[in-house]
PDB file of C-alpha atoms in Angstrom:
ATOM      1  CA  UNK W1346      -0.442  37.902   5.905  1.00  0.00           C
ATOM      2  CA  UNK W1347      -1.150  36.244   9.223  1.00  0.00           C
ATOM      3  CA  UNK W1348       0.131  37.782  12.441  1.00  0.00           C
ATOM      4  CA  UNK W1349       3.683  36.993  13.481  1.00  0.00           C
ATOM      5  CA  UNK W1350       3.601  34.320  16.175  1.00  0.00           C
ATOM      6  CA  UNK W1351       6.410  33.804  18.704  1.00  0.00           C
ATOM      7  CA  UNK W1352       7.272  30.245  19.674  1.00  0.00           C
ATOM      8  CA  UNK W1353       9.895  28.987  22.084  1.00  0.00           C
ATOM      9  CA  UNK W1354      12.194  26.485  20.430  1.00  0.00           C
ATOM     10  CA  UNK W1355      14.475  25.603  23.378  1.00  0.00           C
ATOM     11  CA  UNK W1356      14.266  26.482  27.062  1.00  0.00           C
ATOM     12  CA  UNK W1357      17.944  25.815  27.760  1.00  0.00           C
ATOM     13  CA  UNK W1358      20.945  24.900  25.650  1.00  0.00           C
ATOM     14  CA  UNK W1359      21.013  21.427  27.202  1.00  0.00           C
ATOM     15  CA  UNK W1360      17.749  20.546  25.562  1.00  0.00           C
ATOM     16  CA  UNK W1361      19.159  21.242  22.121  1.00  0.00           C
ATOM     17  CA  UNK W1362      22.313  19.209  22.804  1.00  0.00           C
ATOM     18  CA  UNK W1363      20.521  16.161  24.242  1.00  0.00           C
ATOM     19  CA  UNK W1364      17.757  15.994  21.644  1.00  0.00           C
ATOM     20  CA  UNK W1365      19.694  14.077  18.896  1.00  0.00           C
ATOM     21  CA  UNK W1366      21.070  11.633  21.456  1.00  0.00           C
ATOM     22  CA  UNK W1367      17.584  10.764  22.694  1.00  0.00           C
ATOM     23  CA  UNK W1368      16.249  10.279  19.216  1.00  0.00           C
ATOM     24  CA  UNK W1369      19.146   7.963  18.264  1.00  0.00           C
ATOM     25  CA  UNK W1370      18.889   5.919  21.475  1.00  0.00           C
ATOM     26  CA  UNK W1371      15.144   5.221  21.149  1.00  0.00           C
ATOM     27  CA  UNK W1372      15.344   4.442  17.461  1.00  0.00           C
ATOM     28  CA  UNK W1373      12.745   7.065  16.476  1.00  0.00           C
ATOM     29  CA  UNK W1374      12.519   7.683  12.752  1.00  0.00           C
ATOM     30  CA  UNK W1375      11.355  11.152  11.757  1.00  0.00           C
ATOM     31  CA  UNK W1376       8.818  11.429   8.952  1.00  0.00           C
ATOM     32  CA  UNK W1377       8.806  14.835   7.272  1.00  0.00           C
ATOM     33  CA  UNK W1378       5.319  16.289   6.698  1.00  0.00           C
ATOM     34  CA  UNK W1379       6.195  17.364   3.121  1.00  0.00           C
ATOM     35  CA  UNK W1380       7.574  14.002   2.043  1.00  0.00           C
ATOM     36  CA  UNK W1381       6.327  11.139  -0.116  1.00  0.00           C
ATOM     37  CA  UNK W1382       6.915   8.897   2.901  1.00  0.00           C
ATOM     38  CA  UNK W1383       4.405  10.846   4.980  1.00  0.00           C
ATOM     39  CA  UNK W1384       1.734  10.584   2.333  1.00  0.00           C
ATOM     40  CA  UNK W1385       2.391   6.917   1.803  1.00  0.00           C
ATOM     41  CA  UNK W1386       2.137   6.298   5.523  1.00  0.00           C
ATOM     42  CA  UNK W1387      -1.255   8.037   5.699  1.00  0.00           C
ATOM     43  CA  UNK W1388      -2.608   5.905   2.896  1.00  0.00           C
ATOM     44  CA  UNK W1389      -1.178   2.640   4.293  1.00  0.00           C
ATOM     45  CA  UNK W1390      -2.460   3.477   7.819  1.00  0.00           C
ATOM     46  CA  UNK W1391      -5.990   4.024   6.554  1.00  0.00           C
ATOM     47  CA  UNK W1392      -5.883   0.857   4.509  1.00  0.00           C
ATOM     48  CA  UNK W1393      -4.731  -1.096   7.531  1.00  0.00           C
ATOM     49  CA  UNK W1394      -6.600   0.444  10.476  1.00  0.00           C
ATOM     50  CA  UNK W1395      -9.782   2.153   9.238  1.00  0.00           C
ATOM     51  CA  UNK W1396     -12.966   0.025   9.346  1.00  0.00           C
ATOM     52  CA  UNK W1397     -14.295   0.797   5.888  1.00  0.00           C
ATOM     53  CA  UNK W1398     -17.094  -1.771   6.216  1.00  0.00           C
ATOM     54  CA  UNK W1399     -18.759  -0.152   9.258  1.00  0.00           C
ATOM     55  CA  UNK W1400     -17.839   3.530   9.014  1.00  0.00           C
ATOM     56  CA  UNK W1401     -17.719   6.314   6.492  1.00  0.00           C
ATOM     57  CA  UNK W1402     -14.747   8.621   6.744  1.00  0.00           C
ATOM     58  CA  UNK W1403     -15.919  12.281   6.592  1.00  0.00           C
ATOM     59  CA  UNK W1404     -12.851  14.212   7.705  1.00  0.00           C
ATOM     60  CA  UNK W1405      -9.150  13.297   7.839  1.00  0.00           C
ATOM     61  CA  UNK W1406      -6.170  15.432   8.909  1.00  0.00           C
ATOM     62  CA  UNK W1407      -2.594  14.953  10.044  1.00  0.00           C
ATOM     63  CA  UNK W1408      -0.193  17.353  11.770  1.00  0.00           C
ATOM     64  CA  UNK W1409       3.345  17.917  12.816  1.00  0.00           C
ATOM     65  CA  UNK W1410       4.315  17.286  16.444  1.00  0.00           C
ATOM     66  CA  UNK W1411       6.708  19.991  17.651  1.00  0.00           C
ATOM     67  CA  UNK W1412       5.969  23.234  15.850  1.00  0.00           C
ATOM     68  CA  UNK W1413       8.439  24.155  13.079  1.00  0.00           C
ATOM     69  CA  UNK W1414      10.114  20.703  13.188  1.00  0.00           C
ATOM     70  CA  UNK W1415       8.122  19.462  10.149  1.00  0.00           C
ATOM     71  CA  UNK W1416       7.865  15.951  11.652  1.00  0.00           C
ATOM     72  CA  UNK W1417       4.528  14.192  11.212  1.00  0.00           C
ATOM     73  CA  UNK W1418       2.932  13.017  14.477  1.00  0.00           C
ATOM     74  CA  UNK W1419      -0.804  12.247  14.540  1.00  0.00           C
ATOM     75  CA  UNK W1420      -3.622  11.329  12.148  1.00  0.00           C
ATOM     76  CA  UNK W1421      -7.128  12.475  13.157  1.00  0.00           C
ATOM     77  CA  UNK W1422     -10.253  10.808  11.770  1.00  0.00           C
ATOM     78  CA  UNK W1423     -13.897  11.815  11.867  1.00  0.00           C
ATOM     79  CA  UNK W1424     -16.431   9.236  10.760  1.00  0.00           C
ATOM     80  CA  UNK W1425     -20.083   8.173  10.781  1.00  0.00           C
ATOM     81  CA  UNK W1426     -21.034   4.664  11.859  1.00  0.00           C
ATOM     82  CA  UNK W1427     -23.843   2.461  10.572  1.00  0.00           C
ATOM     83  CA  UNK W1428     -25.786   3.578  13.649  1.00  0.00           C
ATOM     84  CA  UNK W1429     -25.781   7.115  12.239  1.00  0.00           C
ATOM     85  CA  UNK W1430     -23.649   8.490  15.074  1.00  0.00           C
ATOM     86  CA  UNK W1431     -20.437  10.494  14.628  1.00  0.00           C
ATOM     87  CA  UNK W1432     -17.147   9.118  15.907  1.00  0.00           C
ATOM     88  CA  UNK W1433     -13.498  10.147  16.085  1.00  0.00           C
ATOM     89  CA  UNK W1434     -10.191   8.342  16.244  1.00  0.00           C
ATOM     90  CA  UNK W1435      -6.542   9.316  16.672  1.00  0.00           C
ATOM     91  CA  UNK W1436      -3.662   7.312  15.175  1.00  0.00           C
ATOM     92  CA  UNK W1437      -0.010   7.926  15.859  1.00  0.00           C
ATOM     93  CA  UNK W1438       1.746   7.875  12.517  1.00  0.00           C
ATOM     94  CA  UNK W1439       5.073   9.600  13.229  1.00  0.00           C
ATOM     95  CA  UNK W1440       8.394   8.357  14.560  1.00  0.00           C
ATOM     96  CA  UNK W1441       8.061   4.989  16.269  1.00  0.00           C
ATOM     97  CA  UNK W1442       4.609   4.256  14.798  1.00  0.00           C
ATOM     98  CA  UNK W1443       2.188   3.117  17.586  1.00  0.00           C
ATOM     99  CA  UNK W1444      -1.125   2.615  15.856  1.00  0.00           C
ATOM    100  CA  UNK W1445      -4.675   3.718  16.658  1.00  0.00           C
ATOM    101  CA  UNK W1446      -6.440   4.693  19.843  1.00  0.00           C
ATOM    102  CA  UNK W1447     -10.002   3.482  20.549  1.00  0.00           C
ATOM    103  CA  UNK W1448     -12.843   4.915  18.454  1.00  0.00           C
ATOM    104  CA  UNK W1449     -14.827   7.420  20.518  1.00  0.00           C
ATOM    105  CA  UNK W1450     -18.370   8.756  19.995  1.00  0.00           C
ATOM    106  CA  UNK W1451     -18.382  12.514  19.578  1.00  0.00           C
ATOM    107  CA  UNK W1452     -20.159  14.578  22.216  1.00  0.00           C
ATOM    108  CA  UNK W1453     -23.499  16.041  21.152  1.00  0.00           C
ATOM    109  CA  UNK W1454     -23.389  13.876  18.062  1.00  0.00           C
ATOM    110  CA  UNK W1455     -26.465  14.236  15.842  1.00  0.00           C
ATOM    111  CA  UNK W1456     -27.758  11.057  14.284  1.00  0.00           C
ATOM    112  CA  UNK W1457     -27.257  10.967  10.531  1.00  0.00           C
ATOM    113  CA  UNK W1458     -28.571   8.784   7.707  1.00  0.00           C
ATOM    114  CA  UNK W1459     -25.612   6.478   7.136  1.00  0.00           C
ATOM    115  CA  UNK W1460     -26.584   5.682   3.530  1.00  0.00           C
ATOM    116  CA  UNK W1461     -26.693   9.329   2.508  1.00  0.00           C
ATOM    117  CA  UNK W1462     -23.381  10.282   4.142  1.00  0.00           C
ATOM    118  CA  UNK W1463     -20.637  11.352   1.735  1.00  0.00           C
ATOM    119  CA  UNK W1464     -17.526   9.443   2.679  1.00  0.00           C
ATOM    120  CA  UNK W1465     -13.898   9.874   1.661  1.00  0.00           C
ATOM    121  CA  UNK W1466     -12.032   7.064  -0.106  1.00  0.00           C
ATOM    122  CA  UNK W1467      -8.358   6.135  -0.155  1.00  0.00           C
ATOM    123  CA  UNK W1468      -8.125   7.589  -3.662  1.00  0.00           C
ATOM    124  CA  UNK W1469      -9.194  10.977  -2.240  1.00  0.00           C
ATOM    125  CA  UNK W1470      -5.954  11.228  -0.250  1.00  0.00           C
ATOM    126  CA  UNK W1471      -3.948  11.271  -3.521  1.00  0.00           C
ATOM    127  CA  UNK W1472      -0.298  11.858  -2.535  1.00  0.00           C
ATOM    128  CA  UNK W1473       0.539  13.209  -5.990  1.00  0.00           C
ATOM    129  CA  UNK W1474      -1.946  16.108  -5.620  1.00  0.00           C
ATOM    130  CA  UNK W1475      -0.715  16.855  -2.074  1.00  0.00           C
ATOM    131  CA  UNK W1476       2.914  17.072  -3.178  1.00  0.00           C
ATOM    132  CA  UNK W1477       1.986  19.389  -6.062  1.00  0.00           C
ATOM    133  CA  UNK W1478       0.235  21.707  -3.641  1.00  0.00           C
ATOM    134  CA  UNK W1479       3.252  21.808  -1.335  1.00  0.00           C
ATOM    135  CA  UNK W1480       5.537  22.603  -4.269  1.00  0.00           C
ATOM    136  CA  UNK W1481       3.151  25.341  -5.437  1.00  0.00           C
ATOM    137  CA  UNK W1482       3.325  27.069  -2.022  1.00  0.00           C
ATOM    138  CA  UNK W1483       7.113  26.783  -1.765  1.00  0.00           C
ATOM    139  CA  UNK W1484       7.585  28.125  -5.290  1.00  0.00           C
ATOM    140  CA  UNK W1485       5.283  31.054  -4.554  1.00  0.00           C
ATOM    141  CA  UNK W1486       6.973  32.243  -1.409  1.00  0.00           C
ATOM    142  CA  UNK W1487       8.581  35.654  -1.596  1.00  0.00           C
ATOM    143  CA  UNK W1488      12.386  35.868  -1.260  1.00  0.00           C
ATOM    144  CA  UNK W1489      12.184  37.242   2.282  1.00  0.00           C
ATOM    145  CA  UNK W1490      10.359  34.127   3.606  1.00  0.00           C
ATOM    146  CA  UNK W1491      11.773  30.694   4.288  1.00  0.00           C
ATOM    147  CA  UNK W1492       9.717  27.507   4.520  1.00  0.00           C
ATOM    148  CA  UNK W1493       9.977  25.685   7.851  1.00  0.00           C
ATOM    149  CA  UNK W1494       7.122  23.191   8.093  1.00  0.00           C
ATOM    150  CA  UNK W1495       3.701  21.932   7.088  1.00  0.00           C
ATOM    151  CA  UNK W1496       1.634  22.437  10.241  1.00  0.00           C
ATOM    152  CA  UNK W1497      -1.489  20.500   9.263  1.00  0.00           C
ATOM    153  CA  UNK W1498      -3.155  19.013   6.233  1.00  0.00           C
ATOM    154  CA  UNK W1499      -6.856  18.139   6.168  1.00  0.00           C
ATOM    155  CA  UNK W1500      -9.500  16.826   3.754  1.00  0.00           C
ATOM    156  CA  UNK W1501     -13.223  17.108   4.450  1.00  0.00           C
ATOM    157  CA  UNK W1502     -16.250  15.906   2.524  1.00  0.00           C
ATOM    158  CA  UNK W1503     -19.074  18.408   2.231  1.00  0.00           C
ATOM    159  CA  UNK W1504     -22.174  16.587   3.426  1.00  0.00           C
ATOM    160  CA  UNK W1505     -24.463  18.674   1.212  1.00  0.00           C
ATOM    161  CA  UNK W1506     -22.655  18.334  -2.081  1.00  0.00           C
ATOM    162  CA  UNK W1507     -20.042  15.589  -1.626  1.00  0.00           C
ATOM    163  CA  UNK W1508     -17.338  17.992  -2.757  1.00  0.00           C
ATOM    164  CA  UNK W1509     -13.953  17.754  -1.033  1.00  0.00           C
ATOM    165  CA  UNK W1510     -12.252  20.688   0.744  1.00  0.00           C
ATOM    166  CA  UNK W1511      -8.474  20.483   1.160  1.00  0.00           C
ATOM    167  CA  UNK W1512      -6.903  22.930   3.597  1.00  0.00           C
ATOM    168  CA  UNK W1513      -3.414  23.040   5.041  1.00  0.00           C
ATOM    169  CA  UNK W1514      -1.129  25.343   6.981  1.00  0.00           C
ATOM    170  CA  UNK W1515       2.463  26.284   6.195  1.00  0.00           C
ATOM    171  CA  UNK W1516       4.831  27.795   8.736  1.00  0.00           C
ATOM    172  CA  UNK W1517       7.483  30.222   7.418  1.00  0.00           C
ATOM    173  CA  UNK W1518      10.031  32.540   8.973  1.00  0.00           C
ATOM    174  CA  UNK W1519      11.492  35.847   7.809  1.00  0.00           C
ATOM    175  CA  UNK W1520      14.908  35.353   6.303  1.00  0.00           C
ATOM    176  CA  UNK W1521      17.649  36.507   8.606  1.00  0.00           C
ATOM    177  CA  UNK W1522      15.268  38.047  11.160  1.00  0.00           C
ATOM    178  CA  UNK W1523      13.426  35.346  13.035  1.00  0.00           C
ATOM    179  CA  UNK W1524      15.370  34.271  16.123  1.00  0.00           C
ATOM    180  CA  UNK W1525      15.744  36.200  19.352  1.00  0.00           C
ATOM    181  CA  UNK W1526      16.996  35.559  22.853  1.00  0.00           C
ATOM    182  CA  UNK W1527      14.287  36.137  25.449  1.00  0.00           C
ATOM    183  CA  UNK W1528      15.016  35.475  29.158  1.00  0.00           C
ATOM    184  CA  UNK W1529      17.635  32.854  28.302  1.00  0.00           C
ATOM    185  CA  UNK W1530      15.393  31.126  25.783  1.00  0.00           C
ATOM    186  CA  UNK W1531      15.876  30.939  22.035  1.00  0.00           C
ATOM    187  CA  UNK W1532      12.626  32.139  20.445  1.00  0.00           C
ATOM    188  CA  UNK W1533      11.681  31.891  16.787  1.00  0.00           C
ATOM    189  CA  UNK W1534       9.003  34.150  15.330  1.00  0.00           C
ATOM    190  CA  UNK W1535       7.050  32.722  12.388  1.00  0.00           C
ATOM    191  CA  UNK W1536       4.057  33.193  10.170  1.00  0.00           C
ATOM    192  CA  UNK W1537       1.355  30.526   9.966  1.00  0.00           C
ATOM    193  CA  UNK W1538      -0.136  30.662   6.472  1.00  0.00           C
ATOM    194  CA  UNK W1539      -3.324  28.783   5.504  1.00  0.00           C
ATOM    195  CA  UNK W1540      -4.096  27.543   1.977  1.00  0.00           C
ATOM    196  CA  UNK W1541      -6.933  25.843   0.161  1.00  0.00           C
ATOM    197  CA  UNK W1542      -5.678  23.135  -2.203  1.00  0.00           C
ATOM    198  CA  UNK W1543      -7.354  22.158  -5.486  1.00  0.00           C
ATOM    199  CA  UNK W1544      -7.427  18.872  -7.423  1.00  0.00           C
ATOM    200  CA  UNK W1545      -5.070  20.185 -10.134  1.00  0.00           C
ATOM    201  CA  UNK W1546      -2.383  20.874  -7.523  1.00  0.00           C
ATOM    202  CA  UNK W1547      -2.880  24.654  -7.405  1.00  0.00           C
ATOM    203  CA  UNK W1548      -3.453  26.550  -4.183  1.00  0.00           C
ATOM    204  CA  UNK W1549      -5.193  29.652  -2.883  1.00  0.00           C
ATOM    205  CA  UNK W1550      -4.039  31.650   0.119  1.00  0.00           C
ATOM    206  CA  UNK W1551      -6.620  32.153   2.834  1.00  0.00           C
ATOM    207  CA  UNK W1552      -6.323  35.755   4.085  1.00  0.00           C
TER     208      UNK W1552
END
């Protein structure tokens, strides 16, 4: 199992008390990483914002914002343009959805043959498979571990074979033994577990 990682949840009590008030005032809507809504938003965002005519999507991933909160924040895209160059783009998909940032050329990008590039499709996202994988992990957790969040989920197309690799991280805490007070701060210790997901919904732990 991965090394126990400490993370500070709140610096002072006031931050905890004021958080819900700020969220309510700004109208932010949380989108849980392990929810149907999150997967639907990823699909609809790609349908709306990705330029499928001029780019091939080679790598897509999305992550939570604040660690252990399980709230989806950003969508990261890697792509190859018709000019054979590699590009990246970031799209805010959590809370008060803001849309995409400009497409940027990757540094030290090697020119590729656009026609031979293996690109992902909308169907490759497949929310049903993703949810099966999440359920498989949660069901397989030992009794002493508690699920807290999906840290990141990513899909990549192998440029040699065209096969897809699905990897994601799950953050868990030890039941009844995870929070400590350190110099006036509330600290939560957690495990970050990495899994490979398969098309039938099964998963494999990455040691």
